[in-house]
XYZ file of C-alpha atoms in Angstrom:
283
model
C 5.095 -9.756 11.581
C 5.347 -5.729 11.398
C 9.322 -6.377 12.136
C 9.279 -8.595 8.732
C 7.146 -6.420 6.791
C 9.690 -2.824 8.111
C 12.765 -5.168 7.098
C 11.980 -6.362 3.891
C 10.581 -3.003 2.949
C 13.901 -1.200 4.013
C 16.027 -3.882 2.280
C 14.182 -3.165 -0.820
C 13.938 0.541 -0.550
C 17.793 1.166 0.006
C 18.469 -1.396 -2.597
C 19.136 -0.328 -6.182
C 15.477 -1.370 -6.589
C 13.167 1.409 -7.946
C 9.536 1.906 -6.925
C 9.033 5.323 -8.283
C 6.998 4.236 -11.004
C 4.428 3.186 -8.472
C 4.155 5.703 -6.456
C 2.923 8.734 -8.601
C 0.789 11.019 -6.403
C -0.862 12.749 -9.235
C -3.998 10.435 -8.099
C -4.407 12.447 -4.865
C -5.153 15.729 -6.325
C -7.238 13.651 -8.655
C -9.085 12.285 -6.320
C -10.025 15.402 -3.907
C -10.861 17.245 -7.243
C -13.092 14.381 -7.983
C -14.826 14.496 -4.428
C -15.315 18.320 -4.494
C -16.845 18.128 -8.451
C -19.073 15.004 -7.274
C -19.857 15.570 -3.332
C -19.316 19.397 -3.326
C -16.674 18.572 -0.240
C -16.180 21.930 0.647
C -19.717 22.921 1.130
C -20.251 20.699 3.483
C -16.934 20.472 5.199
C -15.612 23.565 4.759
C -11.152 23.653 5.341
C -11.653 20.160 6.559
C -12.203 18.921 3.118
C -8.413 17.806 3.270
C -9.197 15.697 6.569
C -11.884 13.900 5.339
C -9.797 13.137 1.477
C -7.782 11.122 3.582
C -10.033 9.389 5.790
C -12.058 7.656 3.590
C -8.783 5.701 1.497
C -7.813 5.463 4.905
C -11.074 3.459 6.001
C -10.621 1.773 2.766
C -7.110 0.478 3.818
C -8.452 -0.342 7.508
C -11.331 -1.976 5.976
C -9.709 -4.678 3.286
C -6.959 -5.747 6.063
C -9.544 -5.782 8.485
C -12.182 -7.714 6.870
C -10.319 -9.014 3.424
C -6.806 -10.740 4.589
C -6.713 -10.674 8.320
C -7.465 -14.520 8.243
C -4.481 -15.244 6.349
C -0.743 -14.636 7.292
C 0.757 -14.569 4.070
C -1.828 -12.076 2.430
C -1.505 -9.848 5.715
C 2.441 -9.872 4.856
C 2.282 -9.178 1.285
C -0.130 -6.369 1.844
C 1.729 -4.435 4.364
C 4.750 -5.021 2.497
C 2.882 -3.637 -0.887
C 1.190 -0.405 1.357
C 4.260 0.362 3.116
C 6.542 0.322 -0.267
C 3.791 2.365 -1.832
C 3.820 5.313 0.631
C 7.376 5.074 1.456
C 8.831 7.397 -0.624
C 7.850 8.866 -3.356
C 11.222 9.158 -4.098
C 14.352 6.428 -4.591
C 16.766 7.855 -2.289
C 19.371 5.040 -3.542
C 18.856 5.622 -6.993
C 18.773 9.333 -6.995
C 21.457 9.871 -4.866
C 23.839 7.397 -7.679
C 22.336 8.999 -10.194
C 23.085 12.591 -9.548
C 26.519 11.394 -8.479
C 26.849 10.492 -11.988
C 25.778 13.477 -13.771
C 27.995 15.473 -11.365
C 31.097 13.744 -11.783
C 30.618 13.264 -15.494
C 29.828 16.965 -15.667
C 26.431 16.365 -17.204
C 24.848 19.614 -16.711
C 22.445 18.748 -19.565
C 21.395 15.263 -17.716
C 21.071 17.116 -14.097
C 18.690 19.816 -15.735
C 16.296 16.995 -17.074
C 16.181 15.146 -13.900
C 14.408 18.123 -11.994
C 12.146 15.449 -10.107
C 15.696 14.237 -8.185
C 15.700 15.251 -4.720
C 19.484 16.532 -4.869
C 18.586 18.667 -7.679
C 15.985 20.685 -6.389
C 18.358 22.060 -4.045
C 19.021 25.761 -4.966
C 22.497 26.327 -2.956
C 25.894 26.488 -4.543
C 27.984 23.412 -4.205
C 29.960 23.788 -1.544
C 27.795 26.202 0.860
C 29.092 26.359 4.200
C 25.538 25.195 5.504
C 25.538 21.872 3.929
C 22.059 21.838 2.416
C 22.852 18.821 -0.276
C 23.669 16.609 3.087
C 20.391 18.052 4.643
C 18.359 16.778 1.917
C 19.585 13.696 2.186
C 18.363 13.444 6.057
C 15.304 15.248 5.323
C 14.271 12.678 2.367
C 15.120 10.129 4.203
C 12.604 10.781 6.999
C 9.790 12.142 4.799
C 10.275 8.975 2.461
C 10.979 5.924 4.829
C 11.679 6.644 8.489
C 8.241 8.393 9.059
C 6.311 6.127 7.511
C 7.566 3.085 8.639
C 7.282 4.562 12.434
C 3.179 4.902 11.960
C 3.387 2.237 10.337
C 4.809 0.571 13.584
C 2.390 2.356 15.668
C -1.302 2.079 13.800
C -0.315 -0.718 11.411
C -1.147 0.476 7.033
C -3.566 3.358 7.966
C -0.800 4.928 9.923
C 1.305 4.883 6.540
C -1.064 5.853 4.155
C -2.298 8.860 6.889
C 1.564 9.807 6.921
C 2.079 9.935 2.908
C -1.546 11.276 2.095
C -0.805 14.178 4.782
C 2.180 14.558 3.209
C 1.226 14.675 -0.575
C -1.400 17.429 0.471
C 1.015 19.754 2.281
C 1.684 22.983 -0.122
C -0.505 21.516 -2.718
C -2.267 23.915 -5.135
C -5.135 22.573 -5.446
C -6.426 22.568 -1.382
C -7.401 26.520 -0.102
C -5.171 28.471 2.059
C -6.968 27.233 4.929
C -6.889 23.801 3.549
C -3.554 23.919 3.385
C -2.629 25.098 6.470
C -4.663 21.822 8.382
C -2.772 19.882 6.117
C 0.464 21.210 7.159
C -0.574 21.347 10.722
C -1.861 17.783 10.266
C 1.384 16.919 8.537
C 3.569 18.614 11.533
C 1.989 16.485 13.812
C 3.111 13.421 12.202
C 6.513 14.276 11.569
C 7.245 15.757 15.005
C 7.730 12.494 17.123
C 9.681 10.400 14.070
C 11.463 13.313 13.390
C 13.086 13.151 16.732
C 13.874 9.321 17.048
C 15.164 9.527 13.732
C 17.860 12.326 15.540
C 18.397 10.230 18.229
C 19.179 6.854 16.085
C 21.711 9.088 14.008
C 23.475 10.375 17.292
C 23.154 6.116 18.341
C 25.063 5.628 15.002
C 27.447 8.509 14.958
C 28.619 11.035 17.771
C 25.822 11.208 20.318
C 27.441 14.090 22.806
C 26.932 16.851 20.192
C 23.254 15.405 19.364
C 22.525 16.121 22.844
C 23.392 19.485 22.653
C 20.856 20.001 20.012
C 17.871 18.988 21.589
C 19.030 21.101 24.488
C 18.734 24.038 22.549
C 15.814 23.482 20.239
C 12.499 24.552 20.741
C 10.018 21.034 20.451
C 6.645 22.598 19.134
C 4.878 21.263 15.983
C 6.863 23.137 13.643
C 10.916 22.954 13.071
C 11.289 19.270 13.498
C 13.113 19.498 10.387
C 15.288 22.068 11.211
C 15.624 19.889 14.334
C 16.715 16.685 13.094
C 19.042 18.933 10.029
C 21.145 20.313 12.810
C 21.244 16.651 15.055
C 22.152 14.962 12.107
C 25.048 17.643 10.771
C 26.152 17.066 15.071
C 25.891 13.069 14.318
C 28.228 13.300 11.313
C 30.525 15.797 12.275
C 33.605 15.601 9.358
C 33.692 12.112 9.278
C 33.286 10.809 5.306
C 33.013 6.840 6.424
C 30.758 5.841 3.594
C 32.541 7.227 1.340
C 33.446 5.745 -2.149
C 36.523 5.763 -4.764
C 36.343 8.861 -7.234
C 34.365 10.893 -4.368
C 35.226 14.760 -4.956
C 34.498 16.326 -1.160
C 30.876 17.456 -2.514
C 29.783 13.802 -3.305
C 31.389 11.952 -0.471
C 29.232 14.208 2.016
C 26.670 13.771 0.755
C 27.553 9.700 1.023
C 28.471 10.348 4.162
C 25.167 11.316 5.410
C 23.360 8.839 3.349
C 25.880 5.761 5.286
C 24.966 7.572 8.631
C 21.174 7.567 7.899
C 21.341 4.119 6.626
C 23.171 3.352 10.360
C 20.545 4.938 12.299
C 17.745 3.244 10.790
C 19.857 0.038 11.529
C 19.778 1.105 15.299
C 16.532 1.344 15.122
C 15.745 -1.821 13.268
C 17.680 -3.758 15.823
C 15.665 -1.909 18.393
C 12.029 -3.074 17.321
C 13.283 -6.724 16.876
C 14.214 -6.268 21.025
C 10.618 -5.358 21.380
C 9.817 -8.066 19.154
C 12.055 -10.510 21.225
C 10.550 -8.940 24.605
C 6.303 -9.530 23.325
C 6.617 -6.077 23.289
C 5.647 -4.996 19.607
């Protein structure tokens, strides 16, 4: 069943479909500045405020699958289908990527300036920089949005999702404290650290694994840098090869293509990997 819901939610998500209209996060800040004007959180909880915003939707989540559809198959399906599109995200990598493509080729600087909320846009390098940040992105979305959360989703089942995205909604968010924030991020390093890394090895799977090697080798593997980590295995992976590219590329767009066909490979790799477990009663 988890294999079902993780493919149908991938087909979907790197589909032309959109979900971005239901996934707004606006309601998280809404909600912890509804729990500290109402329960006074931080009086009582101090910096763990931020833990204990996401436990209780969390125990909310665990409770309705756990009590509400665990007698029926199909409801069980359609709801971790419907959690797991939810906090995948919040972004459209698909759609973002084509439509920036777009507004570059066609020169649109007007149309790139109004879609600030496109990943590829809030990238601050020059086209062109000789440390590929547009093709990071892409890798870096790609695990925050969907790898990530469909790994805890794998491992705990829809509270490990909903942990993932609420964890990662809070990090750098204005309204928590400084120390609020910081157990957030720590909280949201912890998370990322493990799919980070499977995520580099399913790109070196799907690319050039020798050079992916080499990375790990050198990196450092505490909580922090697993992005920086799975940036430079997944710039090794891709090496110059432009694969995925399409016709009417310039070199700027078919990289970033390029990494978004390699990404779409390694979560194949792993796909194929979990129906094996599947197959072998293990998952």
């Amino acid at each position: 069943m988890t294999f079902f819901v993780i493919f149908m939610s991938l087909v979907a998500e790197l589909t032309w479909l959109s979900f971005a209209p239901l996934r707004g996060t606006a309601w998280v800040a809404g909600w912890y500045s509804w729990l500290e004007r109402v329960v006074h959180l931080r009086r009582f909880t101090g910096n763990a405020s931020v833990l204990v915003a996401i436990a209780v939707p969390v125990g909310f989540v665990a409770w309705v699958f756990n009590a509400v559809v665990d007698d029926s198959t199909l409801l069980t399906l359609a709801g971790g289908i419907a959690v797991l599109l939810f906090c995948s995200g919040p972004r459209d990598l698909a759609s973002e990527i084509e439509f920036y493509k777009r507004d570059y080729l066609d020169q649109d600087d007007e149309a790139l300036a109004l879609e600030r909320d496109n990943f590829l846009n809030q990238v601050s390098a020059p086209v062109g920089d000789p440390d590929r940040p547009y093709e990071l992105a892409v890798v870096q979305a790609a695990n925050d949005g969907l790898f990530a959360p469909m790994f805890w989703f794998v491992v705990l089942g829809p509270v490990g999702a909903v942990v993932f995205r609420m964890s990662s909604v809070f990090v750098g968010n204005q309204i928590l404290g400084a120390g609020e924030r910081e157990i957030a991020a720590r909280l949201y390093d912890i998370l990322l650290w493990l799919p980070a890394r499977l995520l580099a090895v399913g790109l070196g799977l799907a690319g050039t694994l020798g050079p992916v090697v080499r990375v790990f080798s050198r990196a450092r593997h505490g909580l922090g840098g697993s992005e920086k980590l799975l940036g430079a295995a997944a710039l090794a992976a891709l090496g110059d090869h432009r694969d995925d590219t399409e016709a009417g590329d310039d070199d700027h767009i078919a990289a970033i293509h390029a990494m978004f066909g390699l990404v779409k490979r390694g979560f194949l790799v792993w796909l194929v990997m979990l129906a094996l477990l599947v197959a072998a009663g293990v998952a």
